[in-house]
Amino acid sequence: MSDKKQNEQQVILTDNSRQLPAQFFKKSHDLLFSQLSLSPREHDIMALLLSRLHQEHWQSYIDGTAIRAPAYQFKSDVLCEWLGVSSTNLYNTLSGPAENLANRAIGIRQPDRKEFDFVSLFKRLSYKDAVLTIIPNDELMKEYLGVSQGHAQVDHHVFRKLKKEHSKRLYPLLSRFKNEAHTLHPQTIEELHGFFGLLNEKGQLIKTSFTNNKVFIDRCIRQPIEEIAKHDPNLEFLVSDTGTFGYKAIKSGRKIAKVEFLYRWRRPVNKQEQAERVKLANEVAPLDRAEMVYDLVQQFVPGDSGNPSVEELNTMMMYTAQLMESGRALDADFMAKFSVAMSEAMG
DNA sequence: GTGTATGTAGTTCCAGATAC
DNA sequence: GTATCTGGAACTACATACAC
């Protein structure tokens, strides 16, 4: 990595794909539940930025020694590999989505007021001399960096295989809730409209055909679930009692009022996935690592080669307050599993 | 960079089902 | 019986891929 200051702005250059995480990128809870509508390519560019973002890059901006938020630069080799295109088609692939993305606004939820604030995603986004430069909007620093408040850990290999816009929106949401103690509750149709970026600043549907729930569910729920199921072997979708795959429509009278997602995450079992997880654990921040160990304990399988060590378990317990804040219950059931995990680790 | 082919998203319509 | 909803299908508009 060659990080340097230019005109009092931190520049984070990515000229090798190895500078990106091997398997996962993180998306903060606030970004996840924002109102945002992006095309598939725009989603890929956003995911590339999120893969590279790290709080330490913003330190000089936070402490006032830099006057602007950091600029993230990606060279063509990295872009070609990430987007899966040849260098000759890179300009065509990037020019349209980059232009659109530069003008995108994101609706950030204001829970106290039950409102959304719409804010530009980026201060600047340009592609010149085979280098993509992205300057995130510093007004969204909390949303970009706020992974300690809870985040989705998204497999970018799977994410990049997804072709549908709504699949790329739904997959991180399902990645946010990976264990049975921390589940995604049934979502109202209105909440889902917002989640899929279908509402304007007045809360009205931008795409009028989605007032028809059948169309909305078919395009935003059913088809994305089928696509995700094809590409992620660790995510198992269940069939509802009415025969729908991966979701259940909850009706109020004859109208669909809510949608419940029916899925569970399988434990990664092969050695390569295990190795990736261990590598990730060594890369991530302590709290993120604690959350990962928590999830391992929740899904504890005796004798599994990937079970946590004594050190990992002890470190996790140093973060109990933060774990509880992020919705991870340390109840009797969890502590019973923890005890078994510790016994095995010590044995 | 341009032009074209292809695939996907969004819209609309109509028939049938069902709650009131 | 009526109004409203779902399911199915076909169409247009837009986004993306790719050859040149």
mmCIF file of C-alpha atoms (C1' of nucleotides) in Angstrom:
data_model
loop_
_atom_site.group_PDB
_atom_site.id
_atom_site.type_symbol
_atom_site.label_atom_id
_atom_site.label_comp_id
_atom_site.label_asym_id
_atom_site.label_seq_id
_atom_site.Cartn_x
_atom_site.Cartn_y
_atom_site.Cartn_z
ATOM 1 C CA MET A 1 0.000 0.000 0.000
ATOM 2 C CA SER A 2 1.303 3.425 -0.800
ATOM 3 C CA ASP A 3 -0.613 5.880 1.363
ATOM 4 C CA LYS A 4 0.469 9.492 1.089
ATOM 5 C CA LYS A 5 -0.771 12.960 1.730
ATOM 6 C CA GLN A 6 -1.506 15.180 -1.248
ATOM 7 C CA ASN A 7 -2.770 18.709 -0.663
ATOM 8 C CA GLU A 8 -3.706 17.808 2.873
ATOM 9 C CA GLN A 9 -5.710 14.837 1.707
ATOM 10 C CA GLN A 10 -4.930 11.230 2.424
ATOM 11 C CA VAL A 11 -4.714 9.201 -0.821
ATOM 12 C CA ILE A 12 -5.273 5.472 -0.539
ATOM 13 C CA LEU A 13 -3.938 3.780 -3.644
ATOM 14 C CA THR A 14 -4.908 0.225 -4.532
ATOM 15 C CA ASP A 15 -2.670 -1.126 -7.282
ATOM 16 C CA ASN A 16 -2.857 -4.806 -6.397
ATOM 17 C CA SER A 17 -5.894 -6.979 -5.672
ATOM 18 C CA ARG A 18 -4.070 -8.475 -2.703
ATOM 19 C CA GLN A 19 -4.629 -5.169 -0.918
ATOM 20 C CA LEU A 20 -8.318 -6.045 -0.824
ATOM 21 C CA PRO A 21 -9.853 -8.512 1.667
ATOM 22 C CA ALA A 22 -9.679 -12.123 0.522
ATOM 23 C CA GLN A 23 -13.340 -12.954 0.954
ATOM 24 C CA PHE A 24 -15.516 -10.452 2.817
ATOM 25 C CA PHE A 25 -16.345 -6.775 2.784
ATOM 26 C CA LYS A 26 -18.171 -5.046 5.581
ATOM 27 C CA LYS A 27 -21.275 -2.910 5.240
ATOM 28 C CA SER A 28 -22.371 -0.910 8.269
ATOM 29 C CA HIS A 29 -25.848 -1.314 9.727
ATOM 30 C CA ASP A 30 -26.690 2.287 8.779
ATOM 31 C CA LEU A 31 -25.658 1.820 5.157
ATOM 32 C CA LEU A 32 -27.443 -1.503 5.032
ATOM 33 C CA PHE A 33 -30.776 -0.058 6.106
ATOM 34 C CA SER A 34 -30.458 3.142 4.093
ATOM 35 C CA GLN A 35 -32.630 3.947 1.104
ATOM 36 C CA LEU A 36 -30.445 3.397 -1.922
ATOM 37 C CA SER A 37 -31.107 2.280 -5.470
ATOM 38 C CA LEU A 38 -28.075 1.332 -7.561
ATOM 39 C CA SER A 39 -27.581 -0.585 -10.804
ATOM 40 C CA PRO A 40 -25.607 -3.857 -10.536
ATOM 41 C CA ARG A 41 -22.359 -2.229 -11.719
ATOM 42 C CA GLU A 42 -22.842 0.677 -9.326
ATOM 43 C CA HIS A 43 -23.249 -1.867 -6.529
ATOM 44 C CA ASP A 44 -19.948 -3.491 -7.566
ATOM 45 C CA ILE A 45 -18.109 -0.152 -7.477
ATOM 46 C CA MET A 46 -19.613 0.648 -4.075
ATOM 47 C CA ALA A 47 -18.552 -2.793 -2.793
ATOM 48 C CA LEU A 48 -15.021 -2.166 -4.051
ATOM 49 C CA LEU A 49 -14.858 1.040 -2.037
ATOM 50 C CA LEU A 50 -16.274 -0.638 1.076
ATOM 51 C CA SER A 51 -13.705 -3.409 0.718
ATOM 52 C CA ARG A 52 -10.925 -0.853 0.922
ATOM 53 C CA LEU A 53 -12.360 1.505 3.543
ATOM 54 C CA HIS A 54 -10.698 1.485 6.917
ATOM 55 C CA GLN A 55 -11.007 3.835 9.853
ATOM 56 C CA GLU A 56 -7.257 4.444 10.038
ATOM 57 C CA HIS A 57 -7.413 6.131 6.593
ATOM 58 C CA TRP A 58 -9.705 8.777 8.096
ATOM 59 C CA GLN A 59 -7.632 9.467 11.198
ATOM 60 C CA SER A 60 -5.921 12.558 9.810
ATOM 61 C CA TYR A 61 -9.308 13.941 8.749
ATOM 62 C CA ILE A 62 -10.783 13.156 12.155
ATOM 63 C CA ASP A 63 -7.918 14.780 14.073
ATOM 64 C CA GLY A 64 -7.942 17.825 11.773
ATOM 65 C CA THR A 65 -4.519 17.435 10.122
ATOM 66 C CA ALA A 66 -6.229 16.769 6.778
ATOM 67 C CA ILE A 67 -8.945 19.107 5.560
ATOM 68 C CA ARG A 68 -10.653 16.583 3.301
ATOM 69 C CA ALA A 69 -11.866 13.022 3.569
ATOM 70 C CA PRO A 70 -9.444 10.458 2.075
ATOM 71 C CA ALA A 71 -9.423 9.777 -1.655
ATOM 72 C CA TYR A 72 -9.468 6.135 -2.732
ATOM 73 C CA GLN A 73 -7.743 5.287 -5.996
ATOM 74 C CA PHE A 74 -7.990 1.981 -7.844
ATOM 75 C CA LYS A 75 -5.723 1.072 -10.739
ATOM 76 C CA SER A 76 -6.926 -0.715 -13.866
ATOM 77 C CA ASP A 77 -5.602 -4.174 -12.952
ATOM 78 C CA VAL A 78 -7.587 -4.117 -9.725
ATOM 79 C CA LEU A 79 -10.680 -2.793 -11.480
ATOM 80 C CA CYS A 80 -10.481 -5.414 -14.255
ATOM 81 C CA GLU A 81 -10.202 -8.240 -11.752
ATOM 82 C CA TRP A 82 -12.927 -6.896 -9.472
ATOM 83 C CA LEU A 83 -15.393 -6.211 -12.300
ATOM 84 C CA GLY A 84 -14.434 -9.270 -14.346
ATOM 85 C CA VAL A 85 -13.789 -7.333 -17.549
ATOM 86 C CA SER A 86 -10.832 -6.963 -19.895
ATOM 87 C CA SER A 87 -8.775 -3.780 -19.853
ATOM 88 C CA THR A 88 -10.081 -2.855 -23.311
ATOM 89 C CA ASN A 89 -13.657 -2.797 -21.988
ATOM 90 C CA LEU A 90 -12.879 -1.140 -18.680
ATOM 91 C CA TYR A 91 -13.667 2.394 -19.805
ATOM 92 C CA ASN A 92 -17.035 1.364 -21.254
ATOM 93 C CA THR A 93 -17.904 -0.634 -18.182
ATOM 94 C CA LEU A 94 -17.044 2.197 -15.798
ATOM 95 C CA SER A 95 -17.983 5.417 -17.560
ATOM 96 C CA GLY A 96 -21.776 5.158 -17.364
ATOM 97 C CA PRO A 97 -22.092 3.674 -13.871
ATOM 98 C CA ALA A 98 -19.409 6.042 -12.519
ATOM 99 C CA GLU A 99 -21.258 9.075 -13.880
ATOM 100 C CA ASN A 100 -24.548 7.880 -12.393
ATOM 101 C CA LEU A 101 -22.940 6.958 -9.102
ATOM 102 C CA ALA A 102 -21.382 10.421 -8.747
ATOM 103 C CA ASN A 103 -24.903 11.856 -8.606
ATOM 104 C CA ARG A 104 -26.480 9.257 -6.328
ATOM 105 C CA ALA A 105 -28.009 10.260 -3.004
ATOM 106 C CA ILE A 106 -28.548 7.889 -0.136
ATOM 107 C CA GLY A 107 -31.469 8.136 2.280
ATOM 108 C CA ILE A 108 -30.183 7.712 5.828
ATOM 109 C CA ARG A 109 -32.738 6.650 8.385
ATOM 110 C CA GLN A 110 -33.446 9.064 11.247
ATOM 111 C CA PRO A 111 -35.244 6.689 13.634
ATOM 112 C CA ASP A 112 -36.141 9.376 16.196
ATOM 113 C CA ARG A 113 -38.046 11.365 13.602
ATOM 114 C CA LYS A 114 -39.108 8.419 11.422
ATOM 115 C CA GLU A 115 -37.553 10.279 8.500
ATOM 116 C CA PHE A 116 -34.793 9.835 5.956
ATOM 117 C CA ASP A 117 -32.097 12.395 5.159
ATOM 118 C CA PHE A 118 -30.964 12.199 1.534
ATOM 119 C CA VAL A 119 -27.230 12.876 1.190
ATOM 120 C CA SER A 120 -24.834 12.538 -1.774
ATOM 121 C CA LEU A 121 -22.813 9.342 -1.551
ATOM 122 C CA PHE A 122 -19.568 10.892 -2.840
ATOM 123 C CA LYS A 123 -17.767 14.195 -2.931
ATOM 124 C CA ARG A 124 -16.137 13.131 -6.167
ATOM 125 C CA LEU A 125 -15.893 10.157 -8.467
ATOM 126 C CA SER A 126 -13.676 10.235 -11.541
ATOM 127 C CA TYR A 127 -11.962 7.880 -13.979
ATOM 128 C CA LYS A 128 -8.804 9.213 -15.604
ATOM 129 C CA ASP A 129 -5.640 7.600 -16.969
ATOM 130 C CA ALA A 130 -6.971 4.142 -16.055
ATOM 131 C CA VAL A 131 -7.374 5.123 -12.392
ATOM 132 C CA LEU A 132 -10.731 5.301 -10.641
ATOM 133 C CA THR A 133 -10.754 7.929 -7.879
ATOM 134 C CA ILE A 134 -13.506 7.943 -5.281
ATOM 135 C CA ILE A 135 -13.810 10.552 -2.540
ATOM 136 C CA PRO A 136 -16.565 9.563 -0.112
ATOM 137 C CA ASN A 137 -18.810 12.290 1.256
ATOM 138 C CA ASP A 138 -17.390 13.153 4.684
ATOM 139 C CA GLU A 139 -20.940 13.852 5.901
ATOM 140 C CA LEU A 140 -21.426 10.079 5.715
ATOM 141 C CA MET A 141 -18.280 9.211 7.682
ATOM 142 C CA LYS A 142 -20.320 7.643 10.477
ATOM 143 C CA GLU A 143 -22.302 5.532 8.002
ATOM 144 C CA TYR A 144 -19.209 4.456 6.044
ATOM 145 C CA LEU A 145 -17.104 3.602 9.067
ATOM 146 C CA GLY A 146 -19.700 2.669 11.669
ATOM 147 C CA VAL A 147 -19.088 -1.079 11.552
ATOM 148 C CA SER A 148 -18.683 -1.256 15.343
ATOM 149 C CA GLN A 149 -22.413 -0.502 15.657
ATOM 150 C CA GLY A 150 -23.040 -3.747 13.799
ATOM 151 C CA HIS A 151 -22.416 -4.665 10.197
ATOM 152 C CA ALA A 152 -22.983 -7.212 7.486
ATOM 153 C CA GLN A 153 -20.015 -9.349 6.547
ATOM 154 C CA VAL A 154 -20.604 -9.946 2.852
ATOM 155 C CA ASP A 155 -18.838 -12.562 0.730
ATOM 156 C CA HIS A 156 -17.668 -10.452 -2.212
ATOM 157 C CA HIS A 157 -17.078 -13.471 -4.443
ATOM 158 C CA VAL A 158 -20.765 -14.325 -4.215
ATOM 159 C CA PHE A 159 -21.793 -10.675 -4.303
ATOM 160 C CA ARG A 160 -19.975 -10.029 -7.574
ATOM 161 C CA LYS A 161 -21.549 -13.098 -9.219
ATOM 162 C CA LEU A 162 -25.032 -11.723 -8.614
ATOM 163 C CA LYS A 163 -26.368 -10.018 -11.732
ATOM 164 C CA LYS A 164 -29.629 -8.594 -10.487
ATOM 165 C CA GLU A 165 -29.752 -5.196 -8.838
ATOM 166 C CA HIS A 166 -32.145 -6.340 -6.139
ATOM 167 C CA SER A 167 -30.104 -9.490 -5.437
ATOM 168 C CA LYS A 168 -27.146 -7.264 -4.610
ATOM 169 C CA ARG A 169 -29.337 -5.302 -2.207
ATOM 170 C CA LEU A 170 -30.889 -8.342 -0.535
ATOM 171 C CA TYR A 171 -27.730 -10.440 -0.131
ATOM 172 C CA PRO A 172 -25.987 -8.056 2.332
ATOM 173 C CA LEU A 173 -29.224 -7.843 4.332
ATOM 174 C CA LEU A 174 -29.283 -11.628 4.722
ATOM 175 C CA SER A 175 -25.549 -11.518 5.521
ATOM 176 C CA ARG A 176 -26.297 -9.157 8.431
ATOM 177 C CA PHE A 177 -28.178 -11.849 10.320
ATOM 178 C CA LYS A 178 -26.146 -15.030 10.335
ATOM 179 C CA ASN A 179 -27.212 -16.806 13.473
ATOM 180 C CA GLU A 180 -30.466 -17.929 15.028
ATOM 181 C CA ALA A 181 -30.077 -15.666 18.063
ATOM 182 C CA HIS A 182 -29.923 -12.592 15.834
ATOM 183 C CA THR A 183 -32.578 -12.892 13.172
ATOM 184 C CA LEU A 184 -34.238 -10.692 10.623
ATOM 185 C CA HIS A 185 -37.809 -10.032 11.698
ATOM 186 C CA PRO A 186 -40.674 -9.948 9.180
ATOM 187 C CA GLN A 187 -40.488 -6.709 7.215
ATOM 188 C CA THR A 188 -43.511 -4.664 6.215
ATOM 189 C CA ILE A 189 -44.026 -3.956 2.532
ATOM 190 C CA GLU A 190 -43.418 -0.252 3.228
ATOM 191 C CA GLU A 191 -40.116 -0.999 4.963
ATOM 192 C CA LEU A 192 -39.055 -3.146 2.039
ATOM 193 C CA HIS A 193 -40.009 -0.433 -0.456
ATOM 194 C CA GLY A 194 -37.627 1.875 1.375
ATOM 195 C CA PHE A 195 -34.934 -0.767 1.693
ATOM 196 C CA PHE A 196 -34.919 -1.404 -2.064
ATOM 197 C CA GLY A 197 -34.663 2.332 -2.755
ATOM 198 C CA LEU A 198 -38.096 2.572 -4.325
ATOM 199 C CA LEU A 199 -39.232 5.669 -2.399
ATOM 200 C CA ASN A 200 -38.616 9.356 -3.041
ATOM 201 C CA GLU A 201 -37.899 11.962 -0.360
ATOM 202 C CA LYS A 202 -41.637 12.226 0.351
ATOM 203 C CA GLY A 203 -41.907 8.505 0.946
ATOM 204 C CA GLN A 204 -43.789 7.911 -2.307
ATOM 205 C CA LEU A 205 -43.057 5.036 -4.664
ATOM 206 C CA ILE A 206 -40.786 6.121 -7.515
ATOM 207 C CA LYS A 207 -41.565 3.014 -9.553
ATOM 208 C CA THR A 208 -45.325 2.908 -9.671
ATOM 209 C CA SER A 209 -45.612 -0.664 -10.886
ATOM 210 C CA PHE A 210 -44.384 -1.775 -7.449
ATOM 211 C CA THR A 211 -47.643 -0.632 -5.879
ATOM 212 C CA ASN A 212 -48.702 -4.024 -7.183
ATOM 213 C CA ASN A 213 -47.370 -6.313 -4.448
ATOM 214 C CA LYS A 214 -47.222 -9.269 -6.752
ATOM 215 C CA VAL A 215 -44.853 -7.422 -9.098
ATOM 216 C CA PHE A 216 -42.816 -6.095 -6.185
ATOM 217 C CA ILE A 217 -42.398 -9.499 -4.542
ATOM 218 C CA ASP A 218 -41.649 -11.232 -7.817
ATOM 219 C CA ARG A 219 -38.915 -8.762 -8.836
ATOM 220 C CA CYS A 220 -37.431 -7.796 -5.485
ATOM 221 C CA ILE A 221 -37.902 -10.933 -3.374
ATOM 222 C CA ARG A 222 -38.574 -14.119 -5.346
ATOM 223 C CA GLN A 223 -36.134 -13.684 -8.240
ATOM 224 C CA PRO A 224 -33.260 -12.381 -6.056
ATOM 225 C CA ILE A 225 -33.694 -15.299 -3.630
ATOM 226 C CA GLU A 226 -33.486 -17.756 -6.519
ATOM 227 C CA GLU A 227 -30.334 -16.071 -7.825
ATOM 228 C CA ILE A 228 -28.664 -15.927 -4.405
ATOM 229 C CA ALA A 229 -29.515 -19.593 -3.786
ATOM 230 C CA LYS A 230 -27.683 -20.525 -6.994
ATOM 231 C CA HIS A 231 -24.477 -18.774 -5.986
ATOM 232 C CA ASP A 232 -24.051 -19.177 -2.216
ATOM 233 C CA PRO A 233 -23.874 -22.797 -1.026
ATOM 234 C CA ASN A 234 -23.618 -21.617 2.602
ATOM 235 C CA LEU A 235 -27.022 -19.972 2.520
ATOM 236 C CA GLU A 236 -29.952 -22.361 2.705
ATOM 237 C CA PHE A 237 -33.433 -21.107 1.845
ATOM 238 C CA LEU A 238 -36.478 -22.893 3.245
ATOM 239 C CA VAL A 239 -39.856 -23.491 1.670
ATOM 240 C CA SER A 240 -42.862 -21.877 3.380
ATOM 241 C CA ASP A 241 -46.075 -23.704 4.249
ATOM 242 C CA THR A 242 -47.644 -22.071 1.197
ATOM 243 C CA GLY A 243 -44.882 -23.389 -1.053
ATOM 244 C CA THR A 244 -42.952 -20.151 -1.616
ATOM 245 C CA PHE A 245 -39.190 -20.606 -1.733
ATOM 246 C CA GLY A 246 -37.128 -18.570 0.744
ATOM 247 C CA TYR A 247 -39.871 -16.274 1.999
ATOM 248 C CA LYS A 248 -43.348 -16.239 3.444
ATOM 249 C CA ALA A 249 -45.957 -13.623 2.637
ATOM 250 C CA ILE A 250 -47.834 -12.583 5.788
ATOM 251 C CA LYS A 251 -51.271 -11.319 4.884
ATOM 252 C CA SER A 252 -53.556 -8.831 6.577
ATOM 253 C CA GLY A 253 -56.966 -9.758 5.217
ATOM 254 C CA ARG A 254 -56.292 -10.522 1.590
ATOM 255 C CA LYS A 255 -53.407 -8.102 1.244
ATOM 256 C CA ILE A 256 -49.751 -8.998 1.781
ATOM 257 C CA ALA A 257 -48.656 -6.870 4.755
ATOM 258 C CA LYS A 258 -45.257 -8.332 5.629
ATOM 259 C CA VAL A 259 -42.609 -10.619 4.231
ATOM 260 C CA GLU A 260 -40.646 -13.038 6.361
ATOM 261 C CA PHE A 261 -37.385 -14.347 4.931
ATOM 262 C CA LEU A 262 -36.920 -18.086 5.471
ATOM 263 C CA TYR A 263 -33.239 -18.927 5.448
ATOM 264 C CA ARG A 264 -30.369 -20.156 7.543
ATOM 265 C CA TRP A 265 -26.633 -19.997 7.138
ATOM 266 C CA ARG A 266 -24.766 -23.237 6.891
ATOM 267 C CA ARG A 267 -21.441 -23.441 8.604
ATOM 268 C CA PRO A 268 -18.490 -23.187 6.195
ATOM 269 C CA VAL A 269 -16.985 -26.643 6.240
ATOM 270 C CA ASN A 270 -14.241 -26.926 3.671
ATOM 271 C CA LYS A 271 -10.645 -26.179 4.486
ATOM 272 C CA GLN A 272 -10.343 -23.319 2.046
ATOM 273 C CA GLU A 273 -13.281 -21.465 3.618
ATOM 274 C CA GLN A 274 -11.881 -22.192 7.059
ATOM 275 C CA ALA A 275 -8.497 -20.836 6.062
ATOM 276 C CA GLU A 276 -10.117 -17.711 4.631
ATOM 277 C CA ARG A 277 -11.974 -17.166 7.882
ATOM 278 C CA VAL A 278 -8.838 -17.541 9.966
ATOM 279 C CA LYS A 279 -7.040 -15.129 7.654
ATOM 280 C CA LEU A 280 -9.893 -12.670 7.972
ATOM 281 C CA ALA A 281 -9.885 -13.013 11.729
ATOM 282 C CA ASN A 282 -6.263 -11.918 11.715
ATOM 283 C CA GLU A 283 -7.091 -8.911 9.543
ATOM 284 C CA VAL A 284 -10.155 -7.524 11.279
ATOM 285 C CA ALA A 285 -10.521 -5.209 14.253
ATOM 286 C CA PRO A 286 -10.803 -6.797 17.754
ATOM 287 C CA LEU A 287 -14.533 -6.155 18.081
ATOM 288 C CA ASP A 288 -15.214 -7.614 14.640
ATOM 289 C CA ARG A 289 -13.128 -10.599 15.610
ATOM 290 C CA ALA A 290 -15.115 -10.946 18.850
ATOM 291 C CA GLU A 291 -18.353 -10.895 16.848
ATOM 292 C CA MET A 292 -17.020 -13.607 14.570
ATOM 293 C CA VAL A 293 -16.048 -15.789 17.546
ATOM 294 C CA TYR A 294 -19.491 -15.158 19.059
ATOM 295 C CA ASP A 295 -21.111 -16.438 15.857
ATOM 296 C CA LEU A 296 -18.845 -19.496 15.923
ATOM 297 C CA VAL A 297 -19.977 -20.283 19.460
ATOM 298 C CA GLN A 298 -23.631 -19.792 18.543
ATOM 299 C CA GLN A 299 -23.260 -22.303 15.715
ATOM 300 C CA PHE A 300 -20.910 -24.543 17.698
ATOM 301 C CA VAL A 301 -20.377 -28.005 16.280
ATOM 302 C CA PRO A 302 -18.275 -30.259 18.589
ATOM 303 C CA GLY A 303 -15.110 -31.528 16.974
ATOM 304 C CA ASP A 304 -15.169 -29.081 14.060
ATOM 305 C CA SER A 305 -11.663 -28.127 12.954
ATOM 306 C CA GLY A 306 -12.589 -24.436 12.856
ATOM 307 C CA ASN A 307 -13.773 -24.102 16.441
ATOM 308 C CA PRO A 308 -12.343 -21.128 18.387
ATOM 309 C CA SER A 309 -9.231 -21.335 20.558
ATOM 310 C CA VAL A 310 -9.010 -20.536 24.287
ATOM 311 C CA GLU A 311 -7.401 -17.194 23.466
ATOM 312 C CA GLU A 312 -10.157 -16.291 20.986
ATOM 313 C CA LEU A 313 -12.868 -17.200 23.496
ATOM 314 C CA ASN A 314 -11.252 -15.212 26.287
ATOM 315 C CA THR A 315 -10.751 -12.200 24.006
ATOM 316 C CA MET A 316 -14.385 -12.349 22.935
ATOM 317 C CA MET A 317 -15.538 -12.152 26.563
ATOM 318 C CA MET A 318 -13.665 -8.850 26.906
ATOM 319 C CA TYR A 319 -16.211 -7.370 24.493
ATOM 320 C CA THR A 320 -19.440 -8.562 26.105
ATOM 321 C CA ALA A 321 -20.906 -5.054 26.459
ATOM 322 C CA GLN A 322 -20.266 -4.196 22.795
ATOM 323 C CA LEU A 323 -21.581 -7.591 21.683
ATOM 324 C CA MET A 324 -24.820 -7.022 23.555
ATOM 325 C CA GLU A 325 -25.102 -3.524 22.070
ATOM 326 C CA SER A 326 -24.890 -5.050 18.603
ATOM 327 C CA GLY A 327 -27.809 -7.359 19.400
ATOM 328 C CA ARG A 328 -25.876 -10.480 20.378
ATOM 329 C CA ALA A 329 -27.508 -11.997 23.442
ATOM 330 C CA LEU A 330 -25.270 -13.572 26.075
ATOM 331 C CA ASP A 331 -28.092 -15.589 27.547
ATOM 332 C CA ALA A 332 -28.089 -18.969 29.275
ATOM 333 C CA ASP A 333 -28.261 -20.836 25.983
ATOM 334 C CA PHE A 334 -25.228 -18.980 24.655
ATOM 335 C CA MET A 335 -23.246 -19.453 27.874
ATOM 336 C CA ALA A 336 -23.961 -23.186 27.791
ATOM 337 C CA LYS A 337 -22.526 -23.340 24.268
ATOM 338 C CA PHE A 338 -19.609 -21.171 25.378
ATOM 339 C CA SER A 339 -18.844 -23.595 28.190
ATOM 340 C CA VAL A 340 -18.791 -26.538 25.785
ATOM 341 C CA ALA A 341 -16.610 -24.595 23.332
ATOM 342 C CA MET A 342 -14.163 -23.655 26.089
ATOM 343 C CA SER A 343 -13.985 -27.245 27.346
ATOM 344 C CA GLU A 344 -13.131 -28.472 23.889
ATOM 345 C CA ALA A 345 -10.584 -25.669 23.340
ATOM 346 C CA MET A 346 -8.828 -26.514 26.609
ATOM 347 C CA GLY A 347 -8.986 -30.235 26.032
ATOM 348 C "C1'" DG B 1 -15.058 5.789 -28.062
ATOM 349 C "C1'" DT B 2 -18.891 3.988 -30.971
ATOM 350 C "C1'" DG B 3 -22.347 0.872 -32.302
ATOM 351 C "C1'" DT B 4 -24.932 -3.183 -31.663
ATOM 352 C "C1'" DA B 5 -26.690 -7.372 -29.431
ATOM 353 C "C1'" DT B 6 -28.401 -9.241 -25.394
ATOM 354 C "C1'" DG B 7 -30.290 -9.436 -20.871
ATOM 355 C "C1'" DT B 8 -32.759 -7.284 -17.127
ATOM 356 C "C1'" DA B 9 -35.909 -3.912 -15.005
ATOM 357 C "C1'" DG B 10 -40.088 -1.713 -15.062
ATOM 358 C "C1'" DT B 11 -44.884 -1.205 -16.865
ATOM 359 C "C1'" DT B 12 -49.258 -2.623 -18.188
ATOM 360 C "C1'" DC B 13 -53.092 -5.552 -19.041
ATOM 361 C "C1'" DC B 14 -56.274 -9.231 -18.163
ATOM 362 C "C1'" DA B 15 -58.254 -13.372 -15.960
ATOM 363 C "C1'" DG B 16 -59.269 -15.548 -11.831
ATOM 364 C "C1'" DA B 17 -59.589 -15.632 -6.713
ATOM 365 C "C1'" DT B 18 -61.311 -13.900 -2.533
ATOM 366 C "C1'" DA B 19 -62.535 -10.755 1.403
ATOM 367 C "C1'" DC B 20 -66.157 -7.884 2.524
ATOM 368 C "C1'" DG C 1 -72.248 -8.946 -6.132
ATOM 369 C "C1'" DT C 2 -68.471 -5.803 -5.948
ATOM 370 C "C1'" DA C 3 -64.053 -4.170 -5.150
ATOM 371 C "C1'" DT C 4 -59.567 -5.389 -4.589
ATOM 372 C "C1'" DC C 5 -55.931 -8.399 -4.812
ATOM 373 C "C1'" DT C 6 -52.806 -12.008 -7.013
ATOM 374 C "C1'" DG C 7 -50.782 -14.551 -10.912
ATOM 375 C "C1'" DG C 8 -49.321 -14.763 -15.530
ATOM 376 C "C1'" DA C 9 -47.684 -12.829 -19.579
ATOM 377 C "C1'" DA C 10 -46.130 -9.563 -22.952
ATOM 378 C "C1'" DC C 11 -44.290 -5.353 -23.981
ATOM 379 C "C1'" DT C 12 -40.910 -1.212 -23.793
ATOM 380 C "C1'" DA C 13 -36.971 1.084 -21.752
ATOM 381 C "C1'" DC C 14 -32.706 0.800 -19.903
ATOM 382 C "C1'" DA C 15 -28.183 -1.295 -18.554
ATOM 383 C "C1'" DT C 16 -24.518 -4.090 -19.738
ATOM 384 C "C1'" DA C 17 -21.282 -6.818 -22.626
ATOM 385 C "C1'" DC C 18 -18.510 -6.966 -26.349
ATOM 386 C "C1'" DA C 19 -16.646 -6.430 -31.137
ATOM 387 C "C1'" DC C 20 -14.587 -3.063 -33.743
#
